Amino acid sequence: MSATEIVELRPMPVPSALSRPFWDAAATGRLCIQQCSVCGRYEWTPIDACSACLTETLDWQQVSGRGSLYSYSIVHRPQSPGFEVPYIVAIVELDEGVRMLTDLIDTDGADIAIGMPVEVSFDTSAPMPLYHFRPSGGAR
Ligand SMILES: [Zn+2]
């Protein structure tokens, strides 16, 4: 199976009314997450009310796209045929304090470590704009 055929089998995100602003921003290469208008807490994943103060006024804010690797797992047996193995499932802690489930690209996994700096990267060539993180390599 070719790399193109594999990508064609990949399940794509389906935006909801709640998550639509995230995907619209991703299509333009911007990482946007919700921020509580009352207490300032950032939220990920999209949510109807702040998890700290329960206010329902959350604004979409562009964030840095920088963070650190919180956890990861290298997958050798995919759950779907739409993924070329091995790939790295990761949890990234953004500089804004929230953690995102993602994947880590531009590395074979031999050079990664918990706490290493990472940055967001968007693939807008897919049917939906997919977000990934990659080692940023520089001091922050
Ligand atoms: Zn709040």
Coordinates of N, CA and C and ligand atoms in Angstrom, one line a residue:
M1 N 0.8 -1.2 0.0 CA 0.0 0.0 0.0 C 0.9 1.2 0.0
S2 N 0.6 2.2 -0.9 CA 1.4 3.4 -1.0 C 1.0 4.4 0.1
A3 N 1.9 5.4 0.4 CA 1.7 6.4 1.4 C 0.4 7.1 1.1
T4 N 0.1 7.4 -0.2 CA -1.1 8.1 -0.6 C -2.3 7.3 -0.3
E5 N -2.3 6.0 -0.6 CA -3.4 5.1 -0.3 C -3.7 5.0 1.2
I6 N -2.6 5.0 2.0 CA -2.7 5.0 3.5 C -3.5 6.2 3.9
V7 N -3.0 7.4 3.5 CA -3.6 8.7 3.9 C -5.1 8.7 3.5
E8 N -5.5 8.1 2.3 CA -6.9 8.1 1.9 C -7.7 7.3 2.8
L9 N -7.2 6.4 3.6 CA -7.9 5.5 4.5 C -8.0 6.1 5.9
R10 N -7.3 7.2 6.1 CA -7.2 7.8 7.4 C -8.5 8.4 7.8
P11 N -9.0 8.1 9.0 CA -10.3 8.8 9.5 C -10.0 10.2 9.7
M12 N -10.9 11.1 9.3 CA -10.8 12.5 9.4 C -11.7 13.1 10.5
P13 N -11.2 14.1 11.1 CA -12.0 14.8 12.2 C -13.3 15.3 11.6
V14 N -14.4 15.3 12.3 CA -15.7 15.8 11.9 C -16.0 17.0 12.9
P15 N -15.9 18.2 12.4 CA -16.1 19.4 13.3 C -17.6 19.4 13.8
S16 N -17.7 19.8 15.0 CA -19.1 20.0 15.6 C -19.3 21.5 15.6
A17 N -20.5 22.0 16.0 CA -20.7 23.4 16.2 C -19.7 24.0 17.2
L18 N -19.4 23.2 18.2 CA -18.5 23.6 19.3 C -17.1 23.7 18.8
S19 N -16.6 22.7 18.0 CA -15.2 22.7 17.6 C -14.9 23.4 16.3
R20 N -15.9 23.8 15.6 CA -15.7 24.5 14.3 C -14.7 25.6 14.3
P21 N -14.7 26.5 15.3 CA -13.7 27.6 15.3 C -12.2 27.0 15.3
F22 N -12.0 25.9 16.0 CA -10.7 25.3 16.1 C -10.3 24.9 14.7
W23 N -11.1 24.2 14.0 CA -10.8 23.7 12.6 C -10.7 24.8 11.6
D24 N -11.5 25.8 11.7 CA -11.4 26.9 10.8 C -10.0 27.6 11.0
A25 N -9.6 27.8 12.2 CA -8.3 28.4 12.5 C -7.1 27.5 12.0
A26 N -7.3 26.2 12.2 CA -6.3 25.2 11.8 C -6.1 25.3 10.3
A27 N -7.2 25.5 9.5 CA -7.1 25.6 8.1 C -6.2 26.8 7.6
T28 N -6.1 27.7 8.5 CA -5.2 28.9 8.2 C -3.9 28.8 8.9
G29 N -3.6 27.7 9.5 CA -2.3 27.5 10.1 C -2.2 28.2 11.5
R30 N -3.3 28.4 12.2 CA -3.3 29.0 13.5 C -3.8 28.0 14.5
L31 N -3.2 27.9 15.7 CA -3.7 27.1 16.8 C -4.5 28.0 17.7
C32 N -5.8 27.7 17.8 CA -6.7 28.5 18.6 C -7.4 27.5 19.6
I33 N -7.4 27.9 20.8 CA -8.1 27.2 21.8 C -9.0 28.2 22.6
Q34 N -9.9 27.6 23.4 CA -10.8 28.5 24.2 C -10.1 29.0 25.4
Q35 N -10.5 30.3 25.8 CA -10.0 30.9 27.0 C -11.3 31.4 27.8
C36 N -11.3 31.2 29.0 CA -12.5 31.7 29.8 C -12.4 33.2 29.9
S37 N -13.5 33.9 29.7 CA -13.5 35.3 29.7 C -13.5 35.9 31.1
V38 N -13.8 35.0 32.1 CA -13.9 35.5 33.5 C -12.6 35.2 34.2
C39 N -12.1 34.0 34.2 CA -10.9 33.6 35.1 C -9.7 33.5 34.2
G40 N -9.8 33.5 32.9 CA -8.6 33.4 32.0 C -8.1 32.0 31.8
R41 N -8.7 31.0 32.3 CA -8.2 29.6 32.1 C -8.3 29.2 30.7
Y42 N -7.3 28.6 30.1 CA -7.4 28.0 28.8 C -8.0 26.6 28.9
E43 N -8.7 26.2 27.8 CA -9.4 24.9 27.8 C -9.0 24.1 26.5
W44 N -8.8 22.9 26.7 CA -8.7 21.9 25.6 C -9.1 20.6 26.1
T45 N -10.1 20.0 25.5 CA -10.7 20.1 24.3 C -11.9 21.1 24.4
P46 N -12.5 21.4 23.2 CA -13.6 22.4 23.3 C -14.7 22.0 24.3
I47 N -15.1 23.0 25.0 CA -16.0 22.8 26.1 C -17.1 23.9 26.2
D48 N -18.2 23.6 26.7 CA -19.3 24.6 26.8 C -19.2 25.5 28.0
A49 N -18.5 25.1 29.0 CA -18.4 26.0 30.2 C -17.0 25.8 30.8
C50 N -16.4 26.9 31.4 CA -15.1 26.8 32.0 C -15.1 25.7 33.0
S51 N -14.0 24.9 33.0 CA -13.9 23.8 34.0 C -13.5 24.3 35.4
A52 N -13.1 25.6 35.5 CA -12.8 26.1 36.8 C -13.9 26.9 37.4
C53 N -14.5 27.9 36.7 CA -15.5 28.8 37.3 C -16.9 28.6 36.7
L54 N -17.0 27.7 35.7 CA -18.3 27.3 35.1 C -19.0 28.4 34.3
T55 N -18.3 29.5 34.0 CA -18.9 30.5 33.2 C -19.0 29.9 31.7
E56 N -20.0 30.3 31.0 CA -20.3 29.8 29.7 C -19.8 30.8 28.6
T57 N -19.0 31.8 29.0 CA -18.4 32.7 28.0 C -16.9 32.4 27.8
L58 N -16.7 31.6 26.8 CA -15.3 31.2 26.4 C -15.0 31.8 25.1
D59 N -13.9 32.4 24.9 CA -13.4 33.0 23.7 C -12.3 32.2 23.0
W60 N -12.4 32.2 21.7 CA -11.3 31.5 21.0 C -10.1 32.4 20.8
Q61 N -8.9 31.9 21.3 CA -7.7 32.7 21.3 C -6.6 32.0 20.5
Q62 N -5.9 32.7 19.7 CA -4.7 32.1 19.1 C -3.6 32.0 20.2
V63 N -3.0 30.8 20.2 CA -2.0 30.6 21.2 C -0.6 30.3 20.5
S64 N 0.4 30.2 21.3 CA 1.8 30.1 20.7 C 2.1 28.9 19.8
G65 N 1.4 27.8 20.1 CA 1.7 26.6 19.4 C 3.0 25.9 19.9
R66 N 3.5 26.4 21.0 CA 4.7 25.9 21.6 C 4.3 25.2 22.9
G67 N 5.1 24.2 23.2 CA 4.9 23.5 24.5 C 6.0 22.5 24.7
S68 N 5.7 21.5 25.6 CA 6.7 20.5 25.8 C 6.0 19.1 25.8
L69 N 6.9 18.1 25.5 CA 6.3 16.7 25.4 C 6.0 16.2 26.8
Y70 N 4.8 15.9 27.1 CA 4.3 15.5 28.4 C 4.4 13.9 28.5
S71 N 4.0 13.3 27.4 CA 4.0 11.8 27.4 C 3.9 11.4 25.9
Y72 N 4.3 10.1 25.6 CA 4.2 9.6 24.3 C 4.2 8.1 24.2
S73 N 3.8 7.6 23.1 CA 3.9 6.1 22.9 C 4.2 5.9 21.4
I74 N 5.1 5.0 21.1 CA 5.4 4.7 19.7 C 4.5 3.6 19.2
V75 N 3.7 3.8 18.2 CA 2.7 2.8 17.8 C 3.3 2.0 16.6
H76 N 3.3 0.7 16.8 CA 3.8 -0.2 15.7 C 2.7 -1.0 15.0
R77 N 1.5 -1.1 15.7 CA 0.4 -1.8 15.2 C -0.8 -0.9 15.2
P78 N -1.1 -0.2 14.1 CA -2.2 0.8 14.1 C -3.5 0.2 14.3
Q79 N -4.4 1.0 14.9 CA -5.8 0.6 15.1 C -6.6 0.7 13.8
S80 N -6.1 1.5 12.8 CA -6.7 1.7 11.6 C -5.7 1.6 10.5
P81 N -6.1 1.1 9.3 CA -5.2 1.0 8.2 C -4.7 2.4 7.6
G82 N -5.3 3.5 8.1 CA -5.0 4.8 7.6 C -3.7 5.4 8.2
F83 N -3.0 4.7 8.9 CA -1.8 5.2 9.6 C -0.6 4.4 9.2
E84 N 0.5 5.1 8.7 CA 1.7 4.5 8.4 C 2.5 4.3 9.7
V85 N 3.0 3.1 10.0 CA 3.7 2.8 11.2 C 5.2 2.8 11.0
P86 N 6.0 3.1 12.0 CA 5.5 3.5 13.3 C 5.2 4.9 13.3
Y87 N 4.3 5.3 14.2 CA 4.0 6.7 14.5 C 4.0 7.0 16.0
I88 N 4.1 8.2 16.3 CA 4.2 8.6 17.8 C 3.0 9.3 18.2
V89 N 2.2 8.7 19.1 CA 1.1 9.4 19.7 C 1.7 10.1 20.9
A90 N 1.3 11.4 21.1 CA 1.9 12.2 22.1 C 0.9 13.0 22.8
I91 N 1.2 13.4 24.1 CA 0.4 14.4 24.8 C 1.4 15.5 25.0
V92 N 1.0 16.7 24.5 CA 1.8 17.9 24.6 C 1.2 18.9 25.6
E93 N 2.0 19.4 26.4 CA 1.6 20.5 27.3 C 1.9 21.8 26.7
L94 N 0.9 22.5 26.3 CA 1.1 23.9 25.7 C 1.7 24.8 26.8
D95 N 2.4 25.8 26.3 CA 2.9 26.9 27.2 C 1.8 27.5 28.0
E96 N 0.5 27.5 27.4 CA -0.6 28.1 28.0 C -1.2 27.1 29.1
G97 N -0.6 25.9 29.3 CA -1.0 25.1 30.4 C -1.9 24.0 30.2
V98 N -2.5 23.8 29.0 CA -3.4 22.7 28.7 C -2.6 21.6 27.9
R99 N -3.1 20.4 28.0 CA -2.5 19.3 27.3 C -3.4 18.9 26.1
M100 N -2.7 18.6 25.0 CA -3.4 18.2 23.8 C -2.9 16.8 23.4
L101 N -3.8 16.0 23.0 CA -3.5 14.7 22.4 C -3.2 14.9 20.9
T102 N -2.1 14.4 20.5 CA -1.6 14.7 19.1 C -0.7 13.6 18.6
D103 N 0.0 13.9 17.6 CA 1.1 13.0 17.2 C 2.4 13.8 17.0
L104 N 3.5 13.1 17.1 CA 4.8 13.8 17.0 C 5.4 13.4 15.6
I105 N 5.8 14.4 14.8 CA 6.3 14.1 13.5 C 7.7 14.7 13.4
D106 N 8.4 14.4 12.3 CA 9.7 14.8 12.0 C 10.7 14.3 13.0
T107 N 10.5 13.1 13.5 CA 11.4 12.3 14.3 C 11.1 10.9 14.2
D108 N 12.1 10.0 14.4 CA 11.9 8.6 14.4 C 11.7 8.1 15.8
G109 N 11.7 9.0 16.8 CA 11.5 8.6 18.2 C 12.8 8.3 18.9
A110 N 13.9 8.2 18.2 CA 15.2 7.9 18.9 C 15.7 9.1 19.7
D111 N 15.3 10.3 19.3 CA 15.9 11.5 19.9 C 14.9 12.3 20.7
I112 N 13.8 11.6 21.1 CA 12.8 12.4 21.9 C 12.9 12.1 23.4
A113 N 12.4 13.0 24.2 CA 12.5 12.8 25.7 C 11.3 13.6 26.3
I114 N 10.8 13.1 27.4 CA 9.8 13.8 28.1 C 10.3 15.2 28.5
G115 N 9.5 16.2 28.3 CA 9.9 17.6 28.6 C 10.6 18.4 27.5
M116 N 10.9 17.7 26.4 CA 11.6 18.4 25.3 C 10.6 19.4 24.6
P117 N 11.2 20.5 24.1 CA 10.3 21.5 23.5 C 9.8 21.0 22.1
V118 N 8.5 21.3 21.9 CA 7.9 21.0 20.7 C 7.1 22.2 20.2
E119 N 6.7 22.1 18.9 CA 5.9 23.2 18.3 C 4.9 22.6 17.3
V120 N 3.8 23.3 17.2 CA 2.7 22.8 16.3 C 3.1 22.9 14.8
S121 N 2.5 22.0 14.1 CA 2.7 22.0 12.6 C 1.4 21.6 12.0
F122 N 0.9 22.3 10.9 CA -0.3 21.9 10.3 C -0.1 21.3 9.0
D123 N -0.9 20.3 8.7 CA -1.0 19.7 7.3 C -2.3 20.1 6.7
T124 N -2.2 21.1 5.8 CA -3.5 21.6 5.2 C -3.7 20.9 3.9
S125 N -2.9 19.9 3.5 CA -3.1 19.2 2.3 C -4.1 18.1 2.4
A126 N -4.4 17.7 3.6 CA -5.4 16.6 3.9 C -6.8 17.2 3.7
P127 N -7.8 16.3 3.6 CA -9.2 16.8 3.5 C -9.6 17.7 4.6
M128 N -9.0 17.4 5.8 CA -9.2 18.3 7.0 C -7.9 18.8 7.4
P129 N -7.7 20.0 8.0 CA -6.4 20.5 8.4 C -6.0 19.7 9.6
L130 N -5.0 18.9 9.5 CA -4.5 18.0 10.6 C -3.4 18.8 11.4
Y131 N -3.5 18.7 12.7 CA -2.4 19.3 13.5 C -1.5 18.2 14.0
H132 N -0.2 18.5 14.1 CA 0.8 17.7 14.6 C 1.7 18.5 15.5
F133 N 2.6 17.9 16.2 CA 3.7 18.6 16.8 C 5.0 18.0 16.4
R134 N 6.1 18.8 16.4 CA 7.4 18.3 16.1 C 8.4 18.9 17.0
P135 N 9.6 18.3 17.2 CA 10.6 18.9 18.0 C 10.9 20.3 17.5
S136 N 11.0 21.2 18.5 CA 11.3 22.6 18.1 C 12.8 22.8 18.1
G137 N 13.5 22.0 18.8 CA 15.0 22.0 18.8 C 15.7 23.2 19.4
G138 N 14.9 24.3 19.7 CA 15.6 25.5 20.2 C 15.2 25.7 21.7
A139 N 16.0 26.5 22.3 CA 15.7 26.9 23.7 C 14.6 27.8 23.7
R140 N 13.7 27.8 24.7 CA 12.6 28.7 24.8 C 12.7 29.6 26.0
Ligands
ZN1 ZN -13.3 30.4 34.2

